[in-house]
Amino acid sequence: MAIVQIVQWDDSINSNDILAWRYVDRKNPAKSEELGNWTQLIVRESQEAVLFRDGQALDLFGPGRHTLSTDNIPILGRLMNFATGGESAFKASVWFINKVNLLDIKWGTQTPLLLRDPEYQIPVYIRAYGQFGIRISDSRQFVIKLAGNKSSLSRSDIENYFKGVILSKMGDMIATYISHKKINIFEINTYLEDMSNEAVEKIRPVFANYGIEPLNFYFGSVNTVDDDEGIKKLKSAMSERASMNIMGYNYQQMRSFDVMEAAAKNEGGSGMMNAGVGLGAGMGMGSAIGQMAAQMGQHINPQQSQPQQTQPQSQGNNVCPSCGKNIPEDAKFCMHCGARLVCSNCGAKLIPGAKFCPQCGNQI
């Protein structure tokens, strides 16, 4: 009976992609598991070898040359009856475990995640990708739980085995940052380092069950789908709000100005004045909008304007058009409500609520 003299890692195997390999005698594959007493097992640096018989891990060997005999592996003596002379063969398999650090295993969402923007509540699609690194920490557990009937375990096997759980946990984390921590979708990339550090701890217990230690976990990017209608709506809403913030008014006021402008074009000054007063009362904007519309109507169609009745005022005093309280004639600001009364550029009187001077066009 042939006796295997040397058992070692096959140099033709790419050690960068293979994490575990079951020994096969290339010259005589059928005899790969017939190991003789005194067989020499050679384990290289960054490797470990596990001897299996009947699915049971008998012993673990570190780097160096090892002799497979009952002296070095007492459990073999209990399982096998060796003939004298050390020439009996026994059925056993040897798994070599690659202990190098793999730092560039890729991960990414196959389909976008559907989330809601925390501020505008618009549903949008989010994608994420990155990479992580691992090393085999428990060779026995790694082979027993993942090898099965396979003859090797590769980088792609690890990616396929853990893809589902990784994407599930990363999806939950992204949702937590966007929905619970109220982080804008377009700002989440500034939190990638925090998310990466947190992700390592989230996946550590998952990998530990299979004898794997995660060395790092990185988010390369969290981004949106360009042709997503939700993203287009969100960008439009954010742009519109930014414009209103720059001009200094809110959405309700902007819509009022649009209606008043349309009324002025279609019906002349009196129609615009009536629309302004009606909107001011109906939308809770008070006398400021109404007075502004009335004064604007005078400038547009002075023939239709009528003398306005003012409140009685004390001699030498004016009335603030915003709050209706008495103010000095030469006042530039209302001492009661703080409203600006004259243009800082040309000195002309201002229309209440206006953002530009009606005379020189200077921004207020």
CSV table of C-alpha atoms in Angstrom, one decimal:
chain,number,residue,atom,x,y,z
A,1,MET,CA,0.0,0.0,0.0
A,2,ALA,CA,1.4,3.4,-1.0
A,3,ILE,CA,2.2,5.7,1.9
A,4,VAL,CA,2.0,9.5,1.6
A,5,GLN,CA,5.4,10.8,2.7
A,6,ILE,CA,5.0,14.6,2.4
A,7,VAL,CA,1.7,16.5,2.9
A,8,GLN,CA,1.9,20.3,2.2
A,9,TRP,CA,0.2,23.3,0.5
A,10,ASP,CA,0.1,23.1,-3.3
A,11,ASP,CA,2.1,25.9,-4.8
A,12,SER,CA,-0.2,26.1,-7.8
A,13,ILE,CA,-3.0,27.4,-5.5
A,14,ASN,CA,-3.4,31.2,-5.3
A,15,SER,CA,-3.0,31.9,-1.6
A,16,ASN,CA,-4.4,35.4,-2.1
A,17,ASP,CA,-7.9,34.1,-2.9
A,18,ILE,CA,-8.0,30.7,-1.1
A,19,LEU,CA,-8.6,30.8,2.6
A,20,ALA,CA,-8.8,27.0,3.2
A,21,TRP,CA,-7.8,24.0,1.1
A,22,ARG,CA,-8.2,20.3,1.6
A,23,TYR,CA,-5.0,18.4,0.7
A,24,VAL,CA,-5.1,16.5,-2.6
A,25,ASP,CA,-2.3,14.3,-4.0
A,26,ARG,CA,-2.0,15.6,-7.5
A,27,LYS,CA,-0.3,12.4,-8.7
A,28,ASN,CA,-2.8,10.0,-7.1
A,29,PRO,CA,-6.0,11.9,-5.9
A,30,ALA,CA,-7.7,8.7,-4.9
A,31,LYS,CA,-5.0,8.1,-2.3
A,32,SER,CA,-5.1,11.6,-0.9
A,33,GLU,CA,-6.8,10.5,2.4
A,34,GLU,CA,-4.6,7.4,2.9
A,35,LEU,CA,-2.0,8.8,5.3
A,36,GLY,CA,0.7,6.5,6.7
A,37,ASN,CA,2.2,6.5,10.1
A,38,TRP,CA,5.2,8.8,10.1
A,39,THR,CA,3.9,10.9,7.3
A,40,GLN,CA,5.6,14.3,7.2
A,41,LEU,CA,3.2,17.3,7.4
A,42,ILE,CA,4.7,20.6,6.4
A,43,VAL,CA,2.9,23.8,7.5
A,44,ARG,CA,4.2,27.2,6.2
A,45,GLU,CA,4.3,30.5,7.9
A,46,SER,CA,0.9,32.2,8.0
A,47,GLN,CA,-0.8,28.8,7.8
A,48,GLU,CA,-2.4,26.2,10.1
A,49,ALA,CA,-3.3,22.6,9.4
A,50,VAL,CA,-6.2,20.6,10.8
A,51,LEU,CA,-6.3,16.8,10.7
A,52,PHE,CA,-9.7,15.4,10.2
A,53,ARG,CA,-11.1,11.8,10.5
A,54,ASP,CA,-14.7,11.0,10.1
A,55,GLY,CA,-15.6,14.7,10.3
A,56,GLN,CA,-13.8,15.1,13.6
A,57,ALA,CA,-11.0,17.6,14.0
A,58,LEU,CA,-8.2,15.6,15.7
A,59,ASP,CA,-5.5,18.1,16.0
A,60,LEU,CA,-4.3,21.5,15.0
A,61,PHE,CA,-0.7,22.1,13.7
A,62,GLY,CA,1.1,25.5,13.4
A,63,PRO,CA,4.0,26.4,11.1
A,64,GLY,CA,6.8,23.8,10.8
A,65,ARG,CA,7.3,20.1,10.0
A,66,HIS,CA,5.2,17.6,11.9
A,67,THR,CA,5.3,13.8,11.9
A,68,LEU,CA,1.9,12.1,11.9
A,69,SER,CA,2.3,9.3,14.4
A,70,THR,CA,0.6,8.0,17.5
A,71,ASP,CA,3.4,9.5,19.6
A,72,ASN,CA,2.5,13.1,18.4
A,73,ILE,CA,-1.2,12.5,18.0
A,74,PRO,CA,-2.4,10.3,20.9
A,75,ILE,CA,-6.0,10.4,19.7
A,76,LEU,CA,-4.9,8.5,16.6
A,77,GLY,CA,-3.9,5.6,18.8
A,78,ARG,CA,-7.3,5.4,20.2
A,79,LEU,CA,-9.0,5.6,16.9
A,80,MET,CA,-6.7,3.3,14.8
A,81,ASN,CA,-4.8,0.1,15.4
A,82,PHE,CA,-1.4,0.7,13.8
A,83,ALA,CA,0.6,-2.3,12.6
A,84,THR,CA,4.2,-2.6,13.7
A,85,GLY,CA,6.8,-0.9,11.6
A,86,GLY,CA,4.7,2.2,11.1
A,87,GLU,CA,3.6,1.2,7.6
A,88,SER,CA,-0.2,1.0,8.1
A,89,ALA,CA,-2.3,3.6,6.3
A,90,PHE,CA,-5.3,5.3,7.8
A,91,LYS,CA,-8.1,7.3,6.3
A,92,ALA,CA,-7.8,11.0,7.2
A,93,SER,CA,-7.8,14.4,5.5
A,94,VAL,CA,-5.7,17.5,6.1
A,95,TRP,CA,-7.1,21.0,5.7
A,96,PHE,CA,-4.6,23.9,5.3
A,97,ILE,CA,-5.9,27.3,6.6
A,98,ASN,CA,-4.6,30.5,5.2
A,99,LYS,CA,-4.0,32.9,8.1
A,100,VAL,CA,-3.1,36.0,6.1
A,101,ASN,CA,-5.0,39.2,6.5
A,102,LEU,CA,-7.5,39.9,3.6
A,103,LEU,CA,-8.2,43.6,3.6
A,104,ASP,CA,-10.0,44.2,0.3
A,105,ILE,CA,-13.2,42.1,0.3
A,106,LYS,CA,-15.9,44.1,-1.5
A,107,TRP,CA,-19.5,44.6,-0.4
A,108,GLY,CA,-22.3,46.7,-1.9
A,109,THR,CA,-26.1,46.9,-2.3
A,110,GLN,CA,-27.4,45.0,-5.2
A,111,THR,CA,-30.6,46.9,-5.2
A,112,PRO,CA,-31.1,50.4,-3.8
A,113,LEU,CA,-32.6,50.9,-0.3
A,114,LEU,CA,-35.9,52.9,-0.1
A,115,LEU,CA,-35.8,55.5,2.7
A,116,ARG,CA,-37.5,58.8,3.5
A,117,ASP,CA,-35.7,62.1,3.8
A,118,PRO,CA,-36.0,63.1,7.5
A,119,GLU,CA,-36.9,66.7,6.7
A,120,TYR,CA,-39.1,66.6,3.6
A,121,GLN,CA,-40.4,63.0,4.1
A,122,ILE,CA,-39.8,62.3,0.4
A,123,PRO,CA,-39.1,58.7,-0.4
A,124,VAL,CA,-35.7,58.2,-2.2
A,125,TYR,CA,-33.5,55.3,-3.2
A,126,ILE,CA,-30.1,55.0,-1.6
A,127,ARG,CA,-27.1,52.9,-2.6
A,128,ALA,CA,-24.0,52.0,-0.6
A,129,TYR,CA,-20.7,50.1,-1.1
A,130,GLY,CA,-17.3,49.6,0.5
A,131,GLN,CA,-14.9,46.9,1.6
A,132,PHE,CA,-13.8,45.0,4.7
A,133,GLY,CA,-10.9,43.0,6.0
A,134,ILE,CA,-10.8,39.6,7.8
A,135,ARG,CA,-8.5,37.0,9.2
A,136,ILE,CA,-9.2,33.4,10.3
A,137,SER,CA,-9.0,33.4,14.1
A,138,ASP,CA,-10.3,29.8,14.8
A,139,SER,CA,-9.2,27.3,12.1
A,140,ARG,CA,-11.2,24.4,13.4
A,141,GLN,CA,-14.4,26.3,13.7
A,142,PHE,CA,-13.9,28.0,10.3
A,143,VAL,CA,-13.6,24.6,8.4
A,144,ILE,CA,-16.2,22.7,10.4
A,145,LYS,CA,-18.9,25.4,9.9
A,146,LEU,CA,-18.2,26.6,6.4
A,147,ALA,CA,-16.4,23.8,4.5
A,148,GLY,CA,-19.0,21.1,4.3
A,149,ASN,CA,-18.4,18.9,1.2
A,150,LYS,CA,-16.3,21.6,-0.5
A,151,SER,CA,-12.6,21.1,-1.3
A,152,SER,CA,-11.7,24.7,-0.6
A,153,LEU,CA,-13.0,28.0,0.7
A,154,SER,CA,-12.3,31.2,-1.2
A,155,ARG,CA,-12.7,34.9,-0.9
A,156,SER,CA,-15.8,34.8,-3.1
A,157,ASP,CA,-17.3,32.1,-0.8
A,158,ILE,CA,-17.0,34.5,2.1
A,159,GLU,CA,-18.6,37.3,0.1
A,160,ASN,CA,-21.5,35.1,-0.8
A,161,TYR,CA,-22.0,33.5,2.7
A,162,PHE,CA,-22.1,36.9,4.5
A,163,LYS,CA,-23.5,39.1,1.8
A,164,GLY,CA,-27.1,38.9,3.1
A,165,VAL,CA,-26.3,39.6,6.8
A,166,ILE,CA,-23.9,42.4,5.9
A,167,LEU,CA,-26.3,44.2,3.7
A,168,SER,CA,-29.1,43.8,6.3
A,169,LYS,CA,-27.0,45.3,9.1
A,170,MET,CA,-25.6,48.1,6.9
A,171,GLY,CA,-29.1,48.9,5.6
A,172,ASP,CA,-30.3,49.2,9.2
A,173,MET,CA,-27.4,51.4,10.1
A,174,ILE,CA,-28.0,53.8,7.1
A,175,ALA,CA,-31.7,54.0,8.0
A,176,THR,CA,-30.8,54.8,11.6
A,177,TYR,CA,-28.5,57.6,10.6
A,178,ILE,CA,-30.9,59.1,8.1
A,179,SER,CA,-34.3,58.5,9.8
A,180,HIS,CA,-33.5,58.5,13.5
A,181,LYS,CA,-30.5,60.8,13.7
A,182,LYS,CA,-32.2,63.2,11.2
A,183,ILE,CA,-29.1,63.4,8.9
A,184,ASN,CA,-29.8,64.8,5.5
A,185,ILE,CA,-29.3,62.3,2.7
A,186,PHE,CA,-26.8,64.6,0.9
A,187,GLU,CA,-24.8,65.1,4.1
A,188,ILE,CA,-24.5,61.5,5.2
A,189,ASN,CA,-21.1,61.0,3.5
A,190,THR,CA,-19.6,63.3,6.2
A,191,TYR,CA,-20.4,60.5,8.7
A,192,LEU,CA,-18.7,57.6,6.9
A,193,GLU,CA,-15.9,57.3,9.4
A,194,ASP,CA,-18.3,57.1,12.3
A,195,MET,CA,-20.4,54.5,10.4
A,196,SER,CA,-17.4,52.5,9.5
A,197,ASN,CA,-16.2,52.2,13.1
A,198,GLU,CA,-19.7,51.3,14.3
A,199,ALA,CA,-20.1,48.7,11.5
A,200,VAL,CA,-17.0,46.7,12.7
A,201,GLU,CA,-18.6,46.1,16.0
A,202,LYS,CA,-22.0,45.2,14.5
A,203,ILE,CA,-20.5,42.4,12.3
A,204,ARG,CA,-17.9,41.1,14.9
A,205,PRO,CA,-20.3,38.7,16.7
A,206,VAL,CA,-21.6,37.4,13.3
A,207,PHE,CA,-18.1,36.5,12.0
A,208,ALA,CA,-17.0,35.2,15.4
A,209,ASN,CA,-19.5,32.3,15.1
A,210,TYR,CA,-17.5,31.1,12.1
A,211,GLY,CA,-14.0,31.5,13.4
A,212,ILE,CA,-13.4,34.8,11.6
A,213,GLU,CA,-12.2,38.1,13.0
A,214,PRO,CA,-13.2,41.3,11.2
A,215,LEU,CA,-10.1,43.6,10.9
A,216,ASN,CA,-11.9,46.7,9.5
A,217,PHE,CA,-15.1,47.7,7.7
A,218,TYR,CA,-15.3,50.7,5.4
A,219,PHE,CA,-18.1,52.6,3.8
A,220,GLY,CA,-16.8,53.8,0.4
A,221,SER,CA,-19.8,55.9,-0.3
A,222,VAL,CA,-23.5,56.3,0.4
A,223,ASN,CA,-25.2,57.9,-2.6
A,224,THR,CA,-28.4,58.4,-4.4
A,225,VAL,CA,-29.8,57.1,-7.7
A,226,ASP,CA,-29.5,59.9,-10.3
A,227,ASP,CA,-32.7,59.1,-12.2
A,228,ASP,CA,-34.8,58.7,-9.1
A,229,GLU,CA,-37.9,61.0,-9.2
A,230,GLY,CA,-37.8,61.3,-5.4
A,231,ILE,CA,-34.3,62.7,-5.6
A,232,LYS,CA,-35.4,65.2,-8.3
A,233,LYS,CA,-38.2,66.4,-6.1
A,234,LEU,CA,-36.0,66.6,-3.0
A,235,LYS,CA,-33.4,68.7,-4.9
A,236,SER,CA,-36.1,71.0,-6.2
A,237,ALA,CA,-37.6,71.5,-2.7
A,238,MET,CA,-34.2,72.2,-1.2
A,239,SER,CA,-33.3,74.7,-4.0
A,240,GLU,CA,-36.6,76.5,-3.6
A,241,ARG,CA,-36.2,76.8,0.2
A,242,ALA,CA,-32.6,78.0,-0.2
A,243,SER,CA,-33.9,80.8,-2.6
A,244,MET,CA,-36.6,81.8,-0.1
A,245,ASN,CA,-34.1,81.9,2.8
A,246,ILE,CA,-31.8,84.2,0.7
A,247,MET,CA,-34.7,86.6,-0.1
A,248,GLY,CA,-35.9,86.5,3.5
A,249,TYR,CA,-39.5,85.2,3.2
A,250,ASN,CA,-41.3,81.9,3.6
A,251,TYR,CA,-43.3,79.7,1.2
A,252,GLN,CA,-46.7,81.2,2.3
A,253,GLN,CA,-45.5,84.7,1.6
A,254,MET,CA,-44.0,83.7,-1.7
A,255,ARG,CA,-47.3,82.3,-2.9
A,256,SER,CA,-49.1,85.5,-1.8
A,257,PHE,CA,-46.7,87.6,-3.9
A,258,ASP,CA,-47.2,85.4,-6.9
A,259,VAL,CA,-51.0,85.7,-6.7
A,260,MET,CA,-50.7,89.5,-6.2
A,261,GLU,CA,-48.4,89.9,-9.2
A,262,ALA,CA,-50.8,87.8,-11.4
A,263,ALA,CA,-53.8,90.0,-10.3
A,264,ALA,CA,-51.9,93.2,-11.1
A,265,LYS,CA,-51.2,92.0,-14.6
A,266,ASN,CA,-54.7,90.8,-15.3
A,267,GLU,CA,-56.9,93.3,-13.6
A,268,GLY,CA,-54.9,96.4,-13.0
A,269,GLY,CA,-54.2,98.1,-9.7
A,270,SER,CA,-57.6,97.8,-8.0
A,271,GLY,CA,-57.7,94.1,-8.7
A,272,MET,CA,-54.3,93.6,-7.3
A,273,MET,CA,-55.2,95.7,-4.2
A,274,ASN,CA,-58.3,93.7,-3.5
A,275,ALA,CA,-56.3,90.4,-4.0
A,276,GLY,CA,-53.6,91.6,-1.6
A,277,VAL,CA,-56.1,92.6,1.1
A,278,GLY,CA,-58.0,89.3,0.7
A,279,LEU,CA,-54.9,87.2,0.9
A,280,GLY,CA,-53.6,89.1,3.8
A,281,ALA,CA,-56.7,88.5,5.8
A,282,GLY,CA,-57.3,85.0,4.7
A,283,MET,CA,-53.7,83.7,5.3
A,284,GLY,CA,-53.3,85.4,8.6
A,285,MET,CA,-50.7,87.9,7.4
A,286,GLY,CA,-52.6,90.9,8.9
A,287,SER,CA,-52.6,94.5,7.9
A,288,ALA,CA,-49.0,94.5,6.6
A,289,ILE,CA,-49.9,92.7,3.3
A,290,GLY,CA,-53.1,94.7,2.9
A,291,GLN,CA,-51.3,98.0,3.3
A,292,MET,CA,-48.5,96.9,1.1
A,293,ALA,CA,-50.9,95.9,-1.7
A,294,ALA,CA,-52.8,99.2,-1.3
A,295,GLN,CA,-49.7,101.3,-1.6
A,296,MET,CA,-48.4,99.2,-4.5
A,297,GLY,CA,-51.8,99.7,-6.2
A,298,GLN,CA,-51.4,103.5,-6.0
A,299,HIS,CA,-48.1,103.3,-7.8
A,300,ILE,CA,-49.5,101.0,-10.6
A,301,ASN,CA,-52.8,102.9,-11.2
A,302,PRO,CA,-52.7,106.3,-9.5
A,303,GLN,CA,-56.0,107.4,-11.2
A,304,GLN,CA,-58.0,104.8,-9.4
A,305,SER,CA,-56.5,105.5,-6.0
A,306,GLN,CA,-58.6,107.3,-3.4
A,307,PRO,CA,-57.4,109.5,-0.5
A,308,GLN,CA,-56.9,107.2,2.5
A,309,GLN,CA,-58.3,107.9,5.9
A,310,THR,CA,-55.5,107.7,8.5
A,311,GLN,CA,-55.9,107.3,12.2
A,312,PRO,CA,-55.8,110.5,14.3
A,313,GLN,CA,-52.2,111.3,15.1
A,314,SER,CA,-50.6,113.8,17.4
A,315,GLN,CA,-49.0,116.9,15.8
A,316,GLY,CA,-45.5,116.3,14.5
A,317,ASN,CA,-46.0,112.5,14.6
A,318,ASN,CA,-46.5,109.8,11.9
A,319,VAL,CA,-48.1,106.3,12.2
A,320,CYS,CA,-46.0,103.2,11.6
A,321,PRO,CA,-47.7,101.3,8.7
A,322,SER,CA,-46.7,98.0,10.2
A,323,CYS,CA,-47.9,98.3,13.8
A,324,GLY,CA,-50.1,101.4,13.6
A,325,LYS,CA,-48.4,103.1,16.6
A,326,ASN,CA,-47.3,106.8,16.6
A,327,ILE,CA,-43.7,107.5,15.6
A,328,PRO,CA,-41.7,110.7,15.0
A,329,GLU,CA,-41.8,112.3,11.6
A,330,ASP,CA,-38.1,111.8,10.9
A,331,ALA,CA,-37.9,108.2,12.2
A,332,LYS,CA,-36.1,105.7,10.0
A,333,PHE,CA,-37.2,102.8,12.1
A,334,CYS,CA,-40.3,102.1,14.2
A,335,MET,CA,-39.4,102.3,17.9
A,336,HIS,CA,-42.2,99.9,18.7
A,337,CYS,CA,-41.8,97.0,16.1
A,338,GLY,CA,-38.5,97.8,14.6
A,339,ALA,CA,-39.8,98.0,11.0
A,340,ARG,CA,-37.5,100.0,8.6
A,341,LEU,CA,-39.4,103.1,7.2
A,342,VAL,CA,-37.0,104.7,4.7
A,343,CYS,CA,-34.5,103.4,2.2
A,344,SER,CA,-30.9,103.4,3.6
A,345,ASN,CA,-29.7,104.4,0.1
A,346,CYS,CA,-32.0,107.1,-1.3
A,347,GLY,CA,-34.1,108.0,1.8
A,348,ALA,CA,-37.5,107.3,0.1
A,349,LYS,CA,-40.3,105.9,2.1
A,350,LEU,CA,-40.7,102.1,2.0
A,351,ILE,CA,-43.7,100.0,1.4
A,352,PRO,CA,-44.4,97.7,4.3
A,353,GLY,CA,-43.0,94.2,3.8
A,354,ALA,CA,-41.1,95.2,0.6
A,355,LYS,CA,-37.6,93.7,0.1
A,356,PHE,CA,-36.5,96.4,-2.4
A,357,CYS,CA,-36.8,100.2,-2.5
A,358,PRO,CA,-39.6,101.3,-4.9
A,359,GLN,CA,-37.4,104.3,-6.0
A,360,CYS,CA,-33.8,103.1,-6.4
A,361,GLY,CA,-34.3,99.3,-6.2
A,362,ASN,CA,-31.8,98.9,-3.3
A,363,GLN,CA,-32.3,95.6,-1.4
A,364,ILE,CA,-33.6,96.2,2.1
